[in-house]
mmCIF file of C-alpha atoms in Angstrom:
data_model
loop_
_atom_site.group_PDB
_atom_site.id
_atom_site.type_symbol
_atom_site.label_atom_id
_atom_site.label_comp_id
_atom_site.label_asym_id
_atom_site.label_seq_id
_atom_site.Cartn_x
_atom_site.Cartn_y
_atom_site.Cartn_z
ATOM 1 C CA LEU A 1231 7.931 -29.373 1.868
ATOM 2 C CA ALA A 1232 11.673 -29.548 2.550
ATOM 3 C CA GLU A 1233 11.018 -30.292 6.222
ATOM 4 C CA GLY A 1234 7.885 -32.387 5.736
ATOM 5 C CA THR A 1235 7.419 -36.121 5.789
ATOM 6 C CA TYR A 1236 6.853 -36.373 2.035
ATOM 7 C CA ALA A 1237 9.680 -34.418 0.443
ATOM 8 C CA HIS A 1238 12.688 -36.395 1.697
ATOM 9 C CA PRO A 1239 11.531 -39.861 0.521
ATOM 10 C CA LEU A 1240 10.726 -38.404 -2.896
ATOM 11 C CA LEU A 1241 14.134 -36.773 -3.006
ATOM 12 C CA HIS A 1242 15.919 -40.018 -2.129
ATOM 13 C CA ARG A 1243 14.022 -41.851 -4.870
ATOM 14 C CA ARG A 1244 14.892 -39.018 -7.309
ATOM 15 C CA GLN A 1245 11.217 -38.188 -7.809
ATOM 16 C CA ASP A 1246 9.894 -34.682 -8.265
ATOM 17 C CA ALA A 1247 7.717 -32.962 -5.666
ATOM 18 C CA THR A 1248 5.041 -30.678 -7.078
ATOM 19 C CA PHE A 1249 3.675 -27.674 -5.222
ATOM 20 C CA ILE A 1250 0.456 -26.016 -6.355
ATOM 21 C CA GLY A 1251 -0.633 -22.795 -4.680
ATOM 22 C CA ALA A 1252 -2.219 -19.432 -5.296
ATOM 23 C CA GLY A 1253 -1.314 -15.947 -4.157
ATOM 24 C CA LEU A 1254 -2.128 -12.302 -4.643
ATOM 25 C CA VAL A 1255 -0.614 -10.165 -7.392
ATOM 26 C CA ASP A 1256 1.508 -8.305 -4.830
ATOM 27 C CA MET A 1257 3.619 -11.455 -4.486
ATOM 28 C CA ARG A 1258 5.293 -10.361 -7.712
ATOM 29 C CA TYR A 1259 6.724 -7.357 -5.883
ATOM 30 C CA THR A 1260 7.425 -9.058 -2.535
ATOM 31 C CA ILE A 1261 8.171 -12.777 -2.255
ATOM 32 C CA LEU A 1262 9.032 -13.288 -5.912
ATOM 33 C CA GLN A 1263 11.631 -10.502 -5.732
ATOM 34 C CA ASP A 1264 13.259 -11.960 -2.636
ATOM 35 C CA ARG A 1265 16.448 -13.739 -3.743
ATOM 36 C CA LYS A 1266 16.296 -16.007 -0.723
ATOM 37 C CA MET A 1267 12.933 -17.465 -1.798
ATOM 38 C CA THR A 1268 14.542 -19.713 -4.402
ATOM 39 C CA PHE A 1269 11.790 -22.324 -4.206
ATOM 40 C CA PHE A 1270 9.163 -19.924 -5.573
ATOM 41 C CA HIS A 1271 11.561 -18.811 -8.288
ATOM 42 C CA ARG A 1272 11.727 -22.392 -9.561
ATOM 43 C CA CYS A 1273 7.916 -22.695 -9.691
ATOM 44 C CA GLU A 1274 6.166 -22.146 -12.985
ATOM 45 C CA GLN A 1275 4.068 -18.983 -12.759
ATOM 46 C CA GLU A 1276 0.668 -18.582 -14.373
ATOM 47 C CA TRP A 1277 -1.240 -15.336 -13.934
ATOM 48 C CA VAL A 1278 -4.973 -16.014 -13.801
ATOM 49 C CA SER A 1279 -7.350 -13.521 -15.389
ATOM 50 C CA ALA A 1280 -10.877 -12.675 -14.270
ATOM 51 C CA ILE A 1281 -13.598 -15.271 -14.794
ATOM 52 C CA GLU A 1282 -15.492 -14.836 -18.046
ATOM 53 C CA THR A 1283 -19.227 -14.172 -17.849
ATOM 54 C CA ALA A 1284 -19.937 -17.396 -19.772
ATOM 55 C CA GLU A 1285 -17.906 -19.387 -17.236
ATOM 56 C CA ALA A 1286 -19.736 -17.736 -14.339
ATOM 57 C CA HIS A 1287 -23.053 -18.588 -16.016
ATOM 58 C CA ARG A 1288 -22.016 -22.232 -16.390
ATOM 59 C CA PHE A 1289 -20.863 -22.360 -12.762
ATOM 60 C CA TYR A 1290 -24.172 -21.057 -11.380
ATOM 61 C CA ALA A 1291 -26.223 -23.267 -13.683
ATOM 62 C CA GLU A 1292 -24.335 -26.424 -12.655
ATOM 63 C CA ILE A 1293 -24.422 -25.610 -8.937
ATOM 64 C CA PHE A 1294 -28.160 -24.931 -8.983
ATOM 65 C CA ALA A 1295 -28.873 -28.042 -11.038
ATOM 66 C CA ASP A 1296 -26.829 -30.234 -8.694
ATOM 67 C CA SER A 1297 -28.633 -28.743 -5.686
ATOM 68 C CA ASP A 1298 -32.150 -29.012 -7.191
ATOM 69 C CA VAL A 1299 -32.570 -25.220 -7.046
ATOM 70 C CA ARG A 1300 -35.192 -23.782 -9.372
ATOM 71 C CA CYS A 1301 -33.885 -20.715 -11.218
ATOM 72 C CA ASP A 1302 -34.599 -19.581 -14.780
ATOM 73 C CA ASP A 1303 -31.818 -18.789 -17.245
ATOM 74 C CA GLY A 1304 -32.480 -15.038 -17.159
ATOM 75 C CA VAL A 1305 -31.787 -14.918 -13.425
ATOM 76 C CA ILE A 1306 -28.622 -16.979 -13.852
ATOM 77 C CA ALA A 1307 -27.428 -14.681 -16.637
ATOM 78 C CA ARG A 1308 -27.999 -11.677 -14.397
ATOM 79 C CA MET A 1309 -26.038 -13.268 -11.540
ATOM 80 C CA ALA A 1310 -23.168 -14.036 -13.908
ATOM 81 C CA GLY A 1311 -23.067 -10.409 -15.022
ATOM 82 C CA LEU A 1312 -23.192 -9.067 -11.455
ATOM 83 C CA SER A 1313 -20.293 -11.247 -10.322
ATOM 84 C CA GLY A 1314 -17.795 -9.028 -12.157
ATOM 85 C CA GLY A 1315 -15.424 -11.906 -12.863
ATOM 86 C CA LEU A 1316 -14.449 -12.177 -9.178
ATOM 87 C CA PRO A 1317 -14.675 -15.684 -7.636
ATOM 88 C CA TYR A 1318 -15.292 -14.280 -4.160
ATOM 89 C CA LYS A 1319 -18.143 -12.081 -5.398
ATOM 90 C CA MET A 1320 -19.647 -15.074 -7.217
ATOM 91 C CA GLN A 1321 -19.577 -17.024 -3.965
ATOM 92 C CA LEU A 1322 -21.140 -14.186 -1.951
ATOM 93 C CA LEU A 1323 -23.870 -13.507 -4.502
ATOM 94 C CA GLY A 1324 -24.832 -17.185 -4.715
ATOM 95 C CA HIS A 1325 -24.776 -17.523 -0.933
ATOM 96 C CA HIS A 1326 -27.045 -14.512 -0.337
ATOM 97 C CA ALA A 1327 -29.372 -15.463 -3.203
ATOM 98 C CA TRP A 1328 -29.750 -18.885 -1.608
ATOM 99 C CA LEU A 1329 -30.507 -17.425 1.844
ATOM 100 C CA VAL A 1330 -32.851 -14.657 0.680
ATOM 101 C CA SER A 1331 -34.909 -16.907 -1.558
ATOM 102 C CA GLY A 1332 -35.163 -19.830 0.862
ATOM 103 C CA ALA A 1333 -33.703 -22.217 -1.708
ATOM 104 C CA PRO A 1334 -33.957 -25.020 -2.528
ATOM 105 C CA ALA A 1335 -37.571 -25.039 -1.291
ATOM 106 C CA ARG A 1336 -38.351 -21.839 -3.209
ATOM 107 C CA GLN A 1337 -37.315 -20.615 -6.653
ATOM 108 C CA ILE A 1338 -34.721 -17.817 -6.947
ATOM 109 C CA SER A 1339 -36.276 -14.781 -8.623
ATOM 110 C CA HIS A 1340 -35.061 -11.394 -9.850
ATOM 111 C CA ASP A 1341 -36.367 -9.789 -6.638
ATOM 112 C CA HIS A 1342 -34.218 -12.160 -4.623
ATOM 113 C CA ILE A 1343 -31.206 -11.177 -6.734
ATOM 114 C CA ASP A 1344 -31.907 -7.506 -5.984
ATOM 115 C CA ASP A 1345 -31.722 -8.179 -2.246
ATOM 116 C CA ALA A 1346 -28.766 -10.546 -2.591
ATOM 117 C CA SER A 1347 -26.865 -7.934 -4.587
ATOM 118 C CA VAL A 1348 -27.284 -5.360 -1.789
ATOM 119 C CA HIS A 1349 -25.957 -7.804 0.816
ATOM 120 C CA THR A 1350 -23.112 -8.790 -1.492
ATOM 121 C CA GLU A 1351 -21.996 -5.204 -2.090
ATOM 122 C CA ARG A 1352 -21.993 -4.491 1.652
ATOM 123 C CA ALA A 1353 -19.781 -7.506 2.255
ATOM 124 C CA MET A 1354 -17.509 -6.633 -0.667
ATOM 125 C CA GLU A 1355 -17.088 -3.069 0.590
ATOM 126 C CA ALA A 1356 -16.125 -4.203 4.095
ATOM 127 C CA ARG A 1357 -13.956 -7.160 3.126
ATOM 128 C CA LEU A 1358 -12.460 -6.152 -0.228
ATOM 129 C CA TYR A 1359 -12.945 -2.575 -1.463
ATOM 130 C CA ARG A 1360 -11.910 -0.738 1.720
ATOM 131 C CA PRO A 1361 -8.935 -3.008 2.539
ATOM 132 C CA THR A 1362 -7.775 -2.611 -1.078
ATOM 133 C CA TRP A 1363 -7.974 1.181 -0.755
ATOM 134 C CA ARG A 1364 -6.015 1.135 2.515
ATOM 135 C CA ASP A 1365 -3.228 -0.856 0.843
ATOM 136 C CA LEU A 1366 -2.717 1.735 -1.922
ATOM 137 C CA SER A 1367 0.157 4.186 -1.782
ATOM 138 C CA GLU A 1368 -0.403 7.939 -1.689
ATOM 139 C CA THR A 1369 0.356 8.280 -5.411
ATOM 140 C CA GLU A 1370 -1.913 5.354 -6.285
ATOM 141 C CA ARG A 1371 -4.730 6.970 -4.305
ATOM 142 C CA LEU A 1372 -4.117 10.244 -6.165
ATOM 143 C CA ILE A 1373 -4.534 8.403 -9.472
ATOM 144 C CA MET A 1374 -7.690 6.632 -8.331
ATOM 145 C CA GLU A 1375 -9.224 9.877 -7.029
ATOM 146 C CA ALA A 1376 -8.555 11.548 -10.383
ATOM 147 C CA LEU A 1377 -10.276 8.593 -12.036
ATOM 148 C CA GLY A 1378 -13.224 8.993 -9.662
ATOM 149 C CA ARG A 1379 -13.512 12.731 -10.342
ATOM 150 C CA ALA A 1380 -13.710 11.911 -14.044
ATOM 151 C CA GLY A 1381 -16.667 9.602 -13.468
ATOM 152 C CA GLY A 1382 -14.790 6.297 -13.529
ATOM 153 C CA ALA A 1383 -13.014 6.608 -16.886
ATOM 154 C CA ILE A 1384 -10.352 9.002 -18.165
ATOM 155 C CA ALA A 1385 -7.810 9.322 -20.979
ATOM 156 C CA ARG A 1386 -4.205 8.646 -19.972
ATOM 157 C CA VAL A 1387 -3.054 12.063 -21.210
ATOM 158 C CA ASP A 1388 -5.738 13.842 -19.179
ATOM 159 C CA LEU A 1389 -4.868 11.858 -16.065
ATOM 160 C CA ALA A 1390 -1.173 12.693 -16.446
ATOM 161 C CA ARG A 1391 -1.998 16.388 -16.788
ATOM 162 C CA GLN A 1392 -4.392 16.482 -13.838
ATOM 163 C CA SER A 1393 -2.236 14.442 -11.473
ATOM 164 C CA GLY A 1394 1.077 16.010 -12.445
ATOM 165 C CA ILE A 1395 2.646 12.550 -12.842
ATOM 166 C CA ALA A 1396 5.023 12.016 -15.753
ATOM 167 C CA PRO A 1397 3.537 9.736 -18.459
ATOM 168 C CA ALA A 1398 6.262 7.098 -18.025
ATOM 169 C CA ALA A 1399 5.747 6.931 -14.263
ATOM 170 C CA LEU A 1400 1.964 6.929 -14.748
ATOM 171 C CA SER A 1401 2.258 3.883 -17.011
ATOM 172 C CA ASP A 1402 4.129 2.003 -14.289
ATOM 173 C CA TYR A 1403 1.523 2.912 -11.661
ATOM 174 C CA ALA A 1404 -1.325 2.071 -14.038
ATOM 175 C CA GLU A 1405 0.173 -1.344 -14.798
ATOM 176 C CA ARG A 1406 0.421 -2.189 -11.104
ATOM 177 C CA LEU A 1407 -3.088 -0.900 -10.383
ATOM 178 C CA GLY A 1408 -4.320 -2.903 -13.356
ATOM 179 C CA GLU A 1409 -2.718 -6.079 -12.038
ATOM 180 C CA ALA A 1410 -4.396 -5.453 -8.670
ATOM 181 C CA GLY A 1411 -7.776 -5.077 -10.376
ATOM 182 C CA CYS A 1412 -8.199 -1.421 -9.388
ATOM 183 C CA ILE A 1413 -7.982 -0.193 -12.984
ATOM 184 C CA ASP A 1414 -9.277 -1.694 -16.224
ATOM 185 C CA LEU A 1415 -6.495 -1.530 -18.839
ATOM 186 C CA SER A 1416 -8.452 -3.039 -21.733
ATOM 187 C CA GLU A 1417 -8.401 0.296 -23.627
ATOM 188 C CA PRO A 1418 -4.801 1.372 -24.431
ATOM 189 C CA SER A 1419 -5.470 5.119 -24.357
ATOM 190 C CA HIS A 1420 -7.994 5.180 -21.487
ATOM 191 C CA LEU A 1421 -8.178 3.979 -17.909
ATOM 192 C CA ALA A 1422 -11.391 2.804 -16.244
ATOM 193 C CA LEU A 1423 -12.391 1.683 -12.762
ATOM 194 C CA GLY A 1424 -11.651 -2.002 -12.129
ATOM 195 C CA PRO A 1425 -13.635 -4.573 -10.128
ATOM 196 C CA MET A 1426 -11.492 -4.440 -6.959
ATOM 197 C CA LEU A 1427 -12.695 -0.946 -5.971
ATOM 198 C CA SER A 1428 -16.179 0.540 -5.840
ATOM 199 C CA PHE A 1429 -17.170 4.021 -6.980
ATOM 200 C CA ALA A 1430 -18.658 4.611 -3.514
ATOM 201 C CA VAL A 1431 -15.247 4.175 -1.890
ATOM 202 C CA LEU A 1432 -13.729 6.614 -4.394
ATOM 203 C CA GLU A 1433 -16.472 9.168 -3.708
ATOM 204 C CA GLU A 1434 -15.796 8.956 0.033
ATOM 205 C CA ALA A 1435 -12.062 9.455 -0.514
ATOM 206 C CA ILE A 1436 -12.688 12.456 -2.789
ATOM 207 C CA ALA A 1437 -15.066 14.016 -0.271
ATOM 208 C CA ARG A 1438 -12.491 13.512 2.482
ATOM 209 C CA THR A 1439 -9.738 15.104 0.369
ATOM 210 C CA ASP A 1440 -11.957 18.068 -0.531
ATOM 211 C CA SER A 1441 -12.953 18.477 3.123
ATOM 212 C CA PHE A 1442 -9.330 18.665 4.204
ATOM 213 C CA ALA A 1443 -8.570 21.125 1.401
ATOM 214 C CA SER A 1444 -11.541 23.323 2.395
ATOM 215 C CA ALA A 1445 -10.468 23.265 6.039
ATOM 216 C CA ASP A 1446 -6.925 24.299 5.102
ATOM 217 C CA ALA A 1447 -8.246 27.079 2.858
ATOM 218 C CA ALA A 1448 -10.601 28.322 5.582
ATOM 219 C CA GLN A 1449 -7.788 28.328 8.132
ATOM 220 C CA ALA A 1450 -5.552 30.272 5.778
ATOM 221 C CA ALA A 1451 -8.337 32.761 5.029
ATOM 222 C CA ALA A 1452 -9.048 33.228 8.718
ATOM 223 C CA SER A 1453 -5.390 33.819 9.364
ATOM 224 C CA ILE A 1454 -5.232 36.469 6.656
ATOM 225 C CA ALA A 1455 -8.496 38.058 7.775
ATOM 226 C CA GLY A 1456 -7.211 38.238 11.340
ATOM 227 C CA ARG A 1457 -4.298 40.419 10.355
ATOM 228 C CA ARG A 1458 -4.698 44.175 10.521
ATOM 229 C CA PRO A 1459 -4.130 45.937 7.201
ATOM 230 C CA ARG A 1460 -0.817 47.696 6.750
ATOM 231 C CA CYS A 1461 -0.400 51.419 7.179
ATOM 232 C CA ASP A 1462 1.210 51.574 3.736
ATOM 233 C CA ARG A 1463 2.006 55.261 4.157
ATOM 234 C CA ARG A 1464 4.536 56.594 1.653
ATOM 235 C CA MET A 1465 7.984 57.236 3.215
ATOM 236 C CA LYS A 1466 9.844 59.599 0.894
ATOM 237 C CA ARG A 1467 13.174 59.542 2.730
ATOM 238 C CA VAL A 1468 13.643 55.806 2.298
ATOM 239 C CA ASN A 1469 11.641 55.493 -0.928
ATOM 240 C CA GLY A 1470 9.302 52.890 0.569
ATOM 241 C CA ARG A 1471 6.017 52.327 2.373
ATOM 242 C CA CYS A 1472 5.210 51.624 6.010
ATOM 243 C CA ILE A 1473 4.826 47.959 6.889
ATOM 244 C CA LEU A 1474 3.262 48.506 10.335
ATOM 245 C CA PRO A 1475 -0.475 47.977 10.967
ATOM 246 C CA VAL A 1476 -2.914 50.840 10.469
ATOM 247 C CA GLY A 1477 -3.137 53.052 13.545
ATOM 248 C CA HIS A 1478 0.257 52.042 14.878
ATOM 249 C CA ALA A 1479 1.953 54.135 17.565
ATOM 250 C CA GLY A 1480 5.115 56.097 16.816
ATOM 251 C CA ARG A 1481 6.867 56.571 13.515
ATOM 252 C CA CYS A 1482 6.360 54.602 10.358
ATOM 253 C CA ARG A 1483 8.822 51.844 9.504
ATOM 254 C CA SER A 1484 9.663 50.401 6.119
ATOM 255 C CA ARG A 1485 11.378 47.211 7.335
#
């Protein structure tokens, strides 16, 4: 704005310039913490929560009515529930429901919503869930994997014990994961999976972690198994036992 064609005339006339924009939650920890970004510091901040199911229902109903799409209220209610409060998921679900059903020529049915939901989840996994997972830190992934191993919900005290993270530090991580939509913080004593990650992505991550752990354990076992057992013969003169392999040549040696 400062270098644009609109800001300077407004400034000379002592009129205010208003900027309206939207950004991701991570801006709180990046741009909004940068002292040089004074413009954003002067902006009034409003953190937007997830869309309520009733609002999603009203949105679908109005869009379909304006477009002359036939769809009964039960189908609309189901779409509102499947959207999970995410605007992007609402858009995808409506888009695929429209394409699958052949609207507006044909009515959108529950069967069409079944198919649309599958297409929507595939798109969400590729465009949202996996990128979100890749952006998490190692500790955040550890927390999310523990949540996945617990079936998608776990008490804070149990998570702290299983992950080995101090309760105070866990609260900080949980708050940030909650802001990012990875964790549902609605229950004070429990943590649950949020809408920005899918259980399928967590299961893949857990399987990958377990696979690496099994490979490391197998390698260690093979290394131990490959060693010849010690002679372990008693050596009275040095009050010790032989450390050389069984069947070694020459005298025994304690060290």
